[in-house]
Amino acid sequence: MNKQSNTYTIIYAVVLVLIVGVVLSVVYQALRPQQEENIANDTKRQILAAALISPENGESISTLYDNHIATSFIVNSKGEKVASDLNPFDVNVSLEVKKPMEDRLLPVFECKTDSGLKYIVPVYGAGLWGPIWGYIALDNNGETIYGAYFAHQGETPGLGAEIEKPAFSSQFEGKNIFGANGEFESVKVVKAGQEPSEGSYVHAISGGTITSQGVQKMLQNSLEPYTSFFKSLVNEQKNN
């Protein structure tokens, strides 16, 4: 075949593309288990971070997670445990938050800490430029936030991206998600000087108004479906 012809060039390009495609596919399949493990470990790290737990001295995330997460389960909006073949760890929260509250699968992670058992739940919402998400850990009284972790996909560095910094997330520690009347109120995110007279609040990120509002809406939308479950913990503590 004439190597200078258009036919040769086309055949050569097609064969080259096929070979490269096959090689990339093989490499992807070979690396896929490691990629999935890395994603799982990052999720475990985020869950533990909400409970103020981080690895030390080279301790693996997987080992740390197994040592602290006593059990996990799924509840519905009535606070009842749901029998499901789906692992709570694998629930797609980004899809669940779009459903009516009564239809959602709500993961709960029980975490053993030096200060007692904590209950960790995922939250998911929207910031200025993309999704934001995180985890909230509550004391076993079902109403006091023990710790929080937030992350984002593309918020502005130095502004909205500050939600991932401890300076912001640590404000949530000790805040109550129920008001004086016993009803769910979540936690408000407000500008300095605009603090409400009642209810729990934290200060918004300076210059990150929309992202801060996104955090507030995320907490309201993600935590409210857990109200019955949280109240069951409150009642359990009162009866003990």
PDB file of C-alpha atoms in Angstrom:
ATOM      1  CA  MET A   1       0.000   0.000   0.000  1.00  0.00           C
ATOM      2  CA  ASN A   2       1.203   3.480  -0.824  1.00  0.00           C
ATOM      3  CA  LYS A   3       2.210   5.054   2.478  1.00  0.00           C
ATOM      4  CA  GLN A   4       1.661   8.488   0.981  1.00  0.00           C
ATOM      5  CA  SER A   5      -1.979   7.831   0.149  1.00  0.00           C
ATOM      6  CA  ASN A   6      -4.967   9.134   2.090  1.00  0.00           C
ATOM      7  CA  THR A   7      -6.244   5.588   2.552  1.00  0.00           C
ATOM      8  CA  TYR A   8      -3.059   4.536   4.315  1.00  0.00           C
ATOM      9  CA  THR A   9      -3.160   7.608   6.563  1.00  0.00           C
ATOM     10  CA  ILE A  10      -6.758   6.933   7.562  1.00  0.00           C
ATOM     11  CA  ILE A  11      -6.156   3.225   8.260  1.00  0.00           C
ATOM     12  CA  TYR A  12      -3.008   4.050  10.248  1.00  0.00           C
ATOM     13  CA  ALA A  13      -4.880   6.630  12.362  1.00  0.00           C
ATOM     14  CA  VAL A  14      -7.782   4.246  13.035  1.00  0.00           C
ATOM     15  CA  VAL A  15      -5.474   1.400  14.092  1.00  0.00           C
ATOM     16  CA  LEU A  16      -3.453   3.742  16.311  1.00  0.00           C
ATOM     17  CA  VAL A  17      -6.608   5.041  18.005  1.00  0.00           C
ATOM     18  CA  LEU A  18      -7.836   1.478  18.592  1.00  0.00           C
ATOM     19  CA  ILE A  19      -4.523   0.407  20.115  1.00  0.00           C
ATOM     20  CA  VAL A  20      -4.345   3.464  22.380  1.00  0.00           C
ATOM     21  CA  GLY A  21      -7.977   2.939  23.403  1.00  0.00           C
ATOM     22  CA  VAL A  22      -7.350  -0.679  24.334  1.00  0.00           C
ATOM     23  CA  VAL A  23      -4.229   0.225  26.321  1.00  0.00           C
ATOM     24  CA  LEU A  24      -6.032   2.993  28.223  1.00  0.00           C
ATOM     25  CA  SER A  25      -8.948   0.660  28.947  1.00  0.00           C
ATOM     26  CA  VAL A  26      -6.620  -2.011  30.339  1.00  0.00           C
ATOM     27  CA  VAL A  27      -4.787   0.538  32.484  1.00  0.00           C
ATOM     28  CA  TYR A  28      -8.082   1.957  33.781  1.00  0.00           C
ATOM     29  CA  GLN A  29      -9.384  -1.472  34.750  1.00  0.00           C
ATOM     30  CA  ALA A  30      -6.090  -2.300  36.458  1.00  0.00           C
ATOM     31  CA  LEU A  31      -6.123   0.915  38.482  1.00  0.00           C
ATOM     32  CA  ARG A  32      -9.854   0.943  39.203  1.00  0.00           C
ATOM     33  CA  PRO A  33      -9.714  -1.056  42.472  1.00  0.00           C
ATOM     34  CA  GLN A  34      -7.076   1.325  43.851  1.00  0.00           C
ATOM     35  CA  GLN A  35      -9.087   4.352  42.743  1.00  0.00           C
ATOM     36  CA  GLU A  36     -12.233   3.030  44.417  1.00  0.00           C
ATOM     37  CA  GLU A  37     -10.277   2.312  47.606  1.00  0.00           C
ATOM     38  CA  ASN A  38      -8.880   5.847  47.602  1.00  0.00           C
ATOM     39  CA  ILE A  39     -12.370   7.321  47.167  1.00  0.00           C
ATOM     40  CA  ALA A  40     -13.721   5.156  49.999  1.00  0.00           C
ATOM     41  CA  ASN A  41     -10.858   6.132  52.296  1.00  0.00           C
ATOM     42  CA  ASP A  42     -11.436   9.814  51.588  1.00  0.00           C
ATOM     43  CA  THR A  43     -15.108   9.433  52.501  1.00  0.00           C
ATOM     44  CA  LYS A  44     -14.119   7.625  55.695  1.00  0.00           C
ATOM     45  CA  ARG A  45     -11.692  10.446  56.495  1.00  0.00           C
ATOM     46  CA  GLN A  46     -14.474  13.005  56.110  1.00  0.00           C
ATOM     47  CA  ILE A  47     -16.846  11.038  58.339  1.00  0.00           C
ATOM     48  CA  LEU A  48     -14.200  10.745  61.052  1.00  0.00           C
ATOM     49  CA  ALA A  49     -13.288  14.434  60.712  1.00  0.00           C
ATOM     50  CA  ALA A  50     -16.847  15.352  61.704  1.00  0.00           C
ATOM     51  CA  ALA A  51     -16.224  13.504  64.970  1.00  0.00           C
ATOM     52  CA  LEU A  52     -12.919  15.388  65.385  1.00  0.00           C
ATOM     53  CA  ILE A  53     -10.892  12.250  64.698  1.00  0.00           C
ATOM     54  CA  SER A  54      -7.812  12.255  62.476  1.00  0.00           C
ATOM     55  CA  PRO A  55      -5.029   9.706  61.895  1.00  0.00           C
ATOM     56  CA  GLU A  56      -1.774  10.000  63.806  1.00  0.00           C
ATOM     57  CA  ASN A  57       1.675   8.506  63.312  1.00  0.00           C
ATOM     58  CA  GLY A  58       0.893   6.931  59.958  1.00  0.00           C
ATOM     59  CA  GLU A  59      -2.286   5.185  61.134  1.00  0.00           C
ATOM     60  CA  SER A  60      -4.377   4.114  58.166  1.00  0.00           C
ATOM     61  CA  ILE A  61      -7.784   5.686  57.617  1.00  0.00           C
ATOM     62  CA  SER A  62      -9.362   2.284  57.082  1.00  0.00           C
ATOM     63  CA  THR A  63      -8.094   0.974  60.438  1.00  0.00           C
ATOM     64  CA  LEU A  64      -9.105   4.174  62.221  1.00  0.00           C
ATOM     65  CA  TYR A  65     -12.580   3.999  60.706  1.00  0.00           C
ATOM     66  CA  ASP A  66     -13.070   0.372  61.730  1.00  0.00           C
ATOM     67  CA  ASN A  67     -11.944   1.185  65.280  1.00  0.00           C
ATOM     68  CA  HIS A  68     -14.351   4.089  65.735  1.00  0.00           C
ATOM     69  CA  ILE A  69     -17.439   3.458  63.611  1.00  0.00           C
ATOM     70  CA  ALA A  70     -19.299   0.990  65.785  1.00  0.00           C
ATOM     71  CA  THR A  71     -22.127   0.410  63.335  1.00  0.00           C
ATOM     72  CA  SER A  72     -24.083   2.134  60.598  1.00  0.00           C
ATOM     73  CA  PHE A  73     -27.668   1.903  59.430  1.00  0.00           C
ATOM     74  CA  ILE A  74     -30.346   3.638  57.378  1.00  0.00           C
ATOM     75  CA  VAL A  75     -33.439   5.313  58.809  1.00  0.00           C
ATOM     76  CA  ASN A  76     -36.497   6.905  57.229  1.00  0.00           C
ATOM     77  CA  SER A  77     -38.164  10.219  58.043  1.00  0.00           C
ATOM     78  CA  LYS A  78     -40.129   8.492  60.825  1.00  0.00           C
ATOM     79  CA  GLY A  79     -36.883   7.610  62.578  1.00  0.00           C
ATOM     80  CA  GLU A  80     -37.347   3.910  61.862  1.00  0.00           C
ATOM     81  CA  LYS A  81     -34.464   1.712  60.759  1.00  0.00           C
ATOM     82  CA  VAL A  82     -34.889   0.599  57.166  1.00  0.00           C
ATOM     83  CA  ALA A  83     -34.094  -2.927  56.051  1.00  0.00           C
ATOM     84  CA  SER A  84     -32.024  -2.489  52.904  1.00  0.00           C
ATOM     85  CA  ASP A  85     -29.400  -4.377  50.943  1.00  0.00           C
ATOM     86  CA  LEU A  86     -27.703  -1.042  50.382  1.00  0.00           C
ATOM     87  CA  ASN A  87     -24.764  -0.265  52.650  1.00  0.00           C
ATOM     88  CA  PRO A  88     -25.303   3.104  54.426  1.00  0.00           C
ATOM     89  CA  PHE A  89     -21.800   4.019  53.272  1.00  0.00           C
ATOM     90  CA  ASP A  90     -22.934   3.674  49.639  1.00  0.00           C
ATOM     91  CA  VAL A  91     -26.098   5.788  49.813  1.00  0.00           C
ATOM     92  CA  ASN A  92     -25.922   8.550  47.194  1.00  0.00           C
ATOM     93  CA  VAL A  93     -26.805  11.549  49.338  1.00  0.00           C
ATOM     94  CA  SER A  94     -26.711  13.927  46.360  1.00  0.00           C
ATOM     95  CA  LEU A  95     -29.717  12.054  44.944  1.00  0.00           C
ATOM     96  CA  GLU A  96     -31.512  11.533  48.240  1.00  0.00           C
ATOM     97  CA  VAL A  97     -31.671  15.256  49.105  1.00  0.00           C
ATOM     98  CA  LYS A  98     -33.668  15.856  45.919  1.00  0.00           C
ATOM     99  CA  LYS A  99     -36.433  13.469  47.016  1.00  0.00           C
ATOM    100  CA  PRO A 100     -39.396  14.327  49.258  1.00  0.00           C
ATOM    101  CA  MET A 101     -38.378  13.835  52.888  1.00  0.00           C
ATOM    102  CA  GLU A 102     -40.660  10.837  53.349  1.00  0.00           C
ATOM    103  CA  ASP A 103     -38.946   8.996  50.479  1.00  0.00           C
ATOM    104  CA  ARG A 104     -35.330   9.491  51.506  1.00  0.00           C
ATOM    105  CA  LEU A 105     -32.821   6.915  52.690  1.00  0.00           C
ATOM    106  CA  LEU A 106     -31.008   8.521  55.631  1.00  0.00           C
ATOM    107  CA  PRO A 107     -27.615   7.054  56.590  1.00  0.00           C
ATOM    108  CA  VAL A 108     -26.453   7.144  60.210  1.00  0.00           C
ATOM    109  CA  PHE A 109     -22.952   6.280  61.437  1.00  0.00           C
ATOM    110  CA  GLU A 110     -22.417   5.489  65.126  1.00  0.00           C
ATOM    111  CA  CYS A 111     -18.981   6.610  66.227  1.00  0.00           C
ATOM    112  CA  LYS A 112     -17.167   5.670  69.417  1.00  0.00           C
ATOM    113  CA  THR A 113     -15.104   8.535  70.820  1.00  0.00           C
ATOM    114  CA  ASP A 114     -13.327   9.265  74.097  1.00  0.00           C
ATOM    115  CA  SER A 115     -16.258  11.489  75.042  1.00  0.00           C
ATOM    116  CA  GLY A 116     -18.949   8.943  74.284  1.00  0.00           C
ATOM    117  CA  LEU A 117     -21.033   7.707  71.369  1.00  0.00           C
ATOM    118  CA  LYS A 118     -21.689  10.164  68.531  1.00  0.00           C
ATOM    119  CA  TYR A 119     -24.110   9.970  65.629  1.00  0.00           C
ATOM    120  CA  ILE A 120     -22.797  11.178  62.282  1.00  0.00           C
ATOM    121  CA  VAL A 121     -25.051  12.051  59.335  1.00  0.00           C
ATOM    122  CA  PRO A 122     -24.222  13.358  55.835  1.00  0.00           C
ATOM    123  CA  VAL A 123     -25.322  16.725  54.432  1.00  0.00           C
ATOM    124  CA  TYR A 124     -25.355  17.861  50.804  1.00  0.00           C
ATOM    125  CA  GLY A 125     -26.262  21.106  49.063  1.00  0.00           C
ATOM    126  CA  ALA A 126     -25.213  23.809  46.618  1.00  0.00           C
ATOM    127  CA  GLY A 127     -22.688  26.608  46.969  1.00  0.00           C
ATOM    128  CA  LEU A 128     -21.939  29.459  44.573  1.00  0.00           C
ATOM    129  CA  TRP A 129     -20.111  27.479  41.887  1.00  0.00           C
ATOM    130  CA  GLY A 130     -21.017  23.882  42.569  1.00  0.00           C
ATOM    131  CA  PRO A 131     -21.961  21.265  45.145  1.00  0.00           C
ATOM    132  CA  ILE A 132     -21.002  21.489  48.801  1.00  0.00           C
ATOM    133  CA  TRP A 133     -21.250  18.631  51.253  1.00  0.00           C
ATOM    134  CA  GLY A 134     -20.110  17.376  54.616  1.00  0.00           C
ATOM    135  CA  TYR A 135     -20.928  15.474  57.781  1.00  0.00           C
ATOM    136  CA  ILE A 136     -22.417  16.516  61.106  1.00  0.00           C
ATOM    137  CA  ALA A 137     -21.694  14.609  64.324  1.00  0.00           C
ATOM    138  CA  LEU A 138     -24.172  14.891  67.173  1.00  0.00           C
ATOM    139  CA  ASP A 139     -23.841  13.926  70.808  1.00  0.00           C
ATOM    140  CA  ASN A 140     -25.940  10.983  71.897  1.00  0.00           C
ATOM    141  CA  ASN A 141     -28.480  13.430  73.326  1.00  0.00           C
ATOM    142  CA  GLY A 142     -29.619  13.904  69.720  1.00  0.00           C
ATOM    143  CA  GLU A 143     -29.592  17.700  69.755  1.00  0.00           C
ATOM    144  CA  THR A 144     -26.076  19.042  70.335  1.00  0.00           C
ATOM    145  CA  ILE A 145     -23.555  19.202  67.509  1.00  0.00           C
ATOM    146  CA  TYR A 146     -20.259  17.627  68.515  1.00  0.00           C
ATOM    147  CA  GLY A 147     -18.355  18.399  65.317  1.00  0.00           C
ATOM    148  CA  ALA A 148     -18.744  19.283  61.658  1.00  0.00           C
ATOM    149  CA  TYR A 149     -16.863  18.788  58.424  1.00  0.00           C
ATOM    150  CA  PHE A 150     -17.544  20.617  55.154  1.00  0.00           C
ATOM    151  CA  ALA A 151     -16.091  20.315  51.649  1.00  0.00           C
ATOM    152  CA  HIS A 152     -16.759  21.833  48.242  1.00  0.00           C
ATOM    153  CA  GLN A 153     -16.131  21.238  44.564  1.00  0.00           C
ATOM    154  CA  GLY A 154     -15.226  24.676  43.279  1.00  0.00           C
ATOM    155  CA  GLU A 155     -15.875  27.545  45.684  1.00  0.00           C
ATOM    156  CA  THR A 156     -13.673  30.636  45.431  1.00  0.00           C
ATOM    157  CA  PRO A 157     -10.329  30.311  47.272  1.00  0.00           C
ATOM    158  CA  GLY A 158     -10.126  32.711  50.202  1.00  0.00           C
ATOM    159  CA  LEU A 159     -13.895  33.266  50.128  1.00  0.00           C
ATOM    160  CA  GLY A 160     -16.495  30.491  49.877  1.00  0.00           C
ATOM    161  CA  ALA A 161     -13.775  27.832  49.963  1.00  0.00           C
ATOM    162  CA  GLU A 162     -13.170  28.807  53.602  1.00  0.00           C
ATOM    163  CA  ILE A 163     -16.068  26.560  54.637  1.00  0.00           C
ATOM    164  CA  GLU A 164     -13.597  23.660  54.615  1.00  0.00           C
ATOM    165  CA  LYS A 165     -11.370  25.360  57.188  1.00  0.00           C
ATOM    166  CA  PRO A 166     -11.618  24.554  60.923  1.00  0.00           C
ATOM    167  CA  ALA A 167     -12.094  28.269  61.637  1.00  0.00           C
ATOM    168  CA  PHE A 168     -15.569  27.928  60.123  1.00  0.00           C
ATOM    169  CA  SER A 169     -16.573  24.354  60.936  1.00  0.00           C
ATOM    170  CA  SER A 170     -15.472  24.567  64.585  1.00  0.00           C
ATOM    171  CA  GLN A 171     -18.134  27.223  65.184  1.00  0.00           C
ATOM    172  CA  PHE A 172     -20.785  24.526  64.988  1.00  0.00           C
ATOM    173  CA  GLU A 173     -19.462  22.632  67.999  1.00  0.00           C
ATOM    174  CA  GLY A 174     -21.893  22.822  70.902  1.00  0.00           C
ATOM    175  CA  LYS A 175     -24.750  24.293  68.851  1.00  0.00           C
ATOM    176  CA  ASN A 176     -28.252  22.897  69.328  1.00  0.00           C
ATOM    177  CA  ILE A 177     -30.435  21.928  66.383  1.00  0.00           C
ATOM    178  CA  PHE A 178     -33.668  22.168  68.391  1.00  0.00           C
ATOM    179  CA  GLY A 179     -35.181  25.394  69.684  1.00  0.00           C
ATOM    180  CA  ALA A 180     -36.507  26.164  73.137  1.00  0.00           C
ATOM    181  CA  ASN A 181     -39.916  24.856  72.028  1.00  0.00           C
ATOM    182  CA  GLY A 182     -38.404  21.476  71.164  1.00  0.00           C
ATOM    183  CA  GLU A 183     -38.878  21.918  67.423  1.00  0.00           C
ATOM    184  CA  PHE A 184     -36.146  21.427  64.838  1.00  0.00           C
ATOM    185  CA  GLU A 185     -34.487  24.743  63.923  1.00  0.00           C
ATOM    186  CA  SER A 186     -31.062  23.738  62.551  1.00  0.00           C
ATOM    187  CA  VAL A 187     -28.252  26.313  62.758  1.00  0.00           C
ATOM    188  CA  LYS A 188     -28.346  29.725  61.115  1.00  0.00           C
ATOM    189  CA  VAL A 189     -25.313  31.103  59.264  1.00  0.00           C
ATOM    190  CA  VAL A 190     -25.382  34.897  59.652  1.00  0.00           C
ATOM    191  CA  LYS A 191     -23.226  37.947  59.048  1.00  0.00           C
ATOM    192  CA  ALA A 192     -21.501  39.520  62.050  1.00  0.00           C
ATOM    193  CA  GLY A 193     -23.816  42.129  63.529  1.00  0.00           C
ATOM    194  CA  GLN A 194     -26.949  40.318  62.333  1.00  0.00           C
ATOM    195  CA  GLU A 195     -27.101  37.685  65.060  1.00  0.00           C
ATOM    196  CA  PRO A 196     -30.649  36.464  65.860  1.00  0.00           C
ATOM    197  CA  SER A 197     -32.019  36.933  69.352  1.00  0.00           C
ATOM    198  CA  GLU A 198     -32.973  33.259  69.568  1.00  0.00           C
ATOM    199  CA  GLY A 199     -31.711  29.984  68.162  1.00  0.00           C
ATOM    200  CA  SER A 200     -28.266  28.649  67.337  1.00  0.00           C
ATOM    201  CA  TYR A 201     -26.106  30.476  64.827  1.00  0.00           C
ATOM    202  CA  VAL A 202     -22.561  30.749  63.479  1.00  0.00           C
ATOM    203  CA  HIS A 203     -20.888  33.579  61.628  1.00  0.00           C
ATOM    204  CA  ALA A 204     -20.805  33.489  57.842  1.00  0.00           C
ATOM    205  CA  ILE A 205     -17.638  33.562  55.757  1.00  0.00           C
ATOM    206  CA  SER A 206     -16.597  37.134  55.072  1.00  0.00           C
ATOM    207  CA  GLY A 207     -17.045  37.718  51.331  1.00  0.00           C
ATOM    208  CA  GLY A 208     -18.624  34.287  50.898  1.00  0.00           C
ATOM    209  CA  THR A 209     -22.273  35.205  51.399  1.00  0.00           C
ATOM    210  CA  ILE A 210     -23.804  32.860  48.824  1.00  0.00           C
ATOM    211  CA  THR A 211     -21.716  29.879  49.939  1.00  0.00           C
ATOM    212  CA  SER A 212     -22.584  30.616  53.580  1.00  0.00           C
ATOM    213  CA  GLN A 213     -26.271  30.760  52.690  1.00  0.00           C
ATOM    214  CA  GLY A 214     -25.770  27.484  50.857  1.00  0.00           C
ATOM    215  CA  VAL A 215     -24.420  25.894  54.042  1.00  0.00           C
ATOM    216  CA  GLN A 216     -27.466  27.076  55.991  1.00  0.00           C
ATOM    217  CA  LYS A 217     -29.886  25.712  53.376  1.00  0.00           C
ATOM    218  CA  MET A 218     -27.892  22.480  53.170  1.00  0.00           C
ATOM    219  CA  LEU A 219     -28.155  21.904  56.908  1.00  0.00           C
ATOM    220  CA  GLN A 220     -31.871  22.693  56.954  1.00  0.00           C
ATOM    221  CA  ASN A 221     -32.679  20.428  54.010  1.00  0.00           C
ATOM    222  CA  SER A 222     -30.365  17.577  54.995  1.00  0.00           C
ATOM    223  CA  LEU A 223     -30.969  17.446  58.750  1.00  0.00           C
ATOM    224  CA  GLU A 224     -34.713  18.077  58.955  1.00  0.00           C
ATOM    225  CA  PRO A 225     -35.644  14.593  57.646  1.00  0.00           C
ATOM    226  CA  TYR A 226     -33.721  13.147  60.617  1.00  0.00           C
ATOM    227  CA  THR A 227     -35.917  15.020  63.135  1.00  0.00           C
ATOM    228  CA  SER A 228     -37.817  11.930  64.313  1.00  0.00           C
ATOM    229  CA  PHE A 229     -34.589   9.975  64.699  1.00  0.00           C
ATOM    230  CA  PHE A 230     -32.919  12.799  66.628  1.00  0.00           C
ATOM    231  CA  LYS A 231     -35.974  13.147  68.869  1.00  0.00           C
ATOM    232  CA  SER A 232     -35.837   9.425  69.625  1.00  0.00           C
ATOM    233  CA  LEU A 233     -32.303   9.976  70.933  1.00  0.00           C
ATOM    234  CA  VAL A 234     -33.496  12.963  72.968  1.00  0.00           C
ATOM    235  CA  ASN A 235     -36.275  10.891  74.540  1.00  0.00           C
ATOM    236  CA  GLU A 236     -33.917   8.000  75.182  1.00  0.00           C
ATOM    237  CA  GLN A 237     -31.603  10.294  77.146  1.00  0.00           C
ATOM    238  CA  LYS A 238     -34.486  11.732  79.151  1.00  0.00           C
ATOM    239  CA  ASN A 239     -35.674   8.234  80.091  1.00  0.00           C
ATOM    240  CA  ASN A 240     -32.242   7.076  81.238  1.00  0.00           C
TER     241      ASN A 240
END
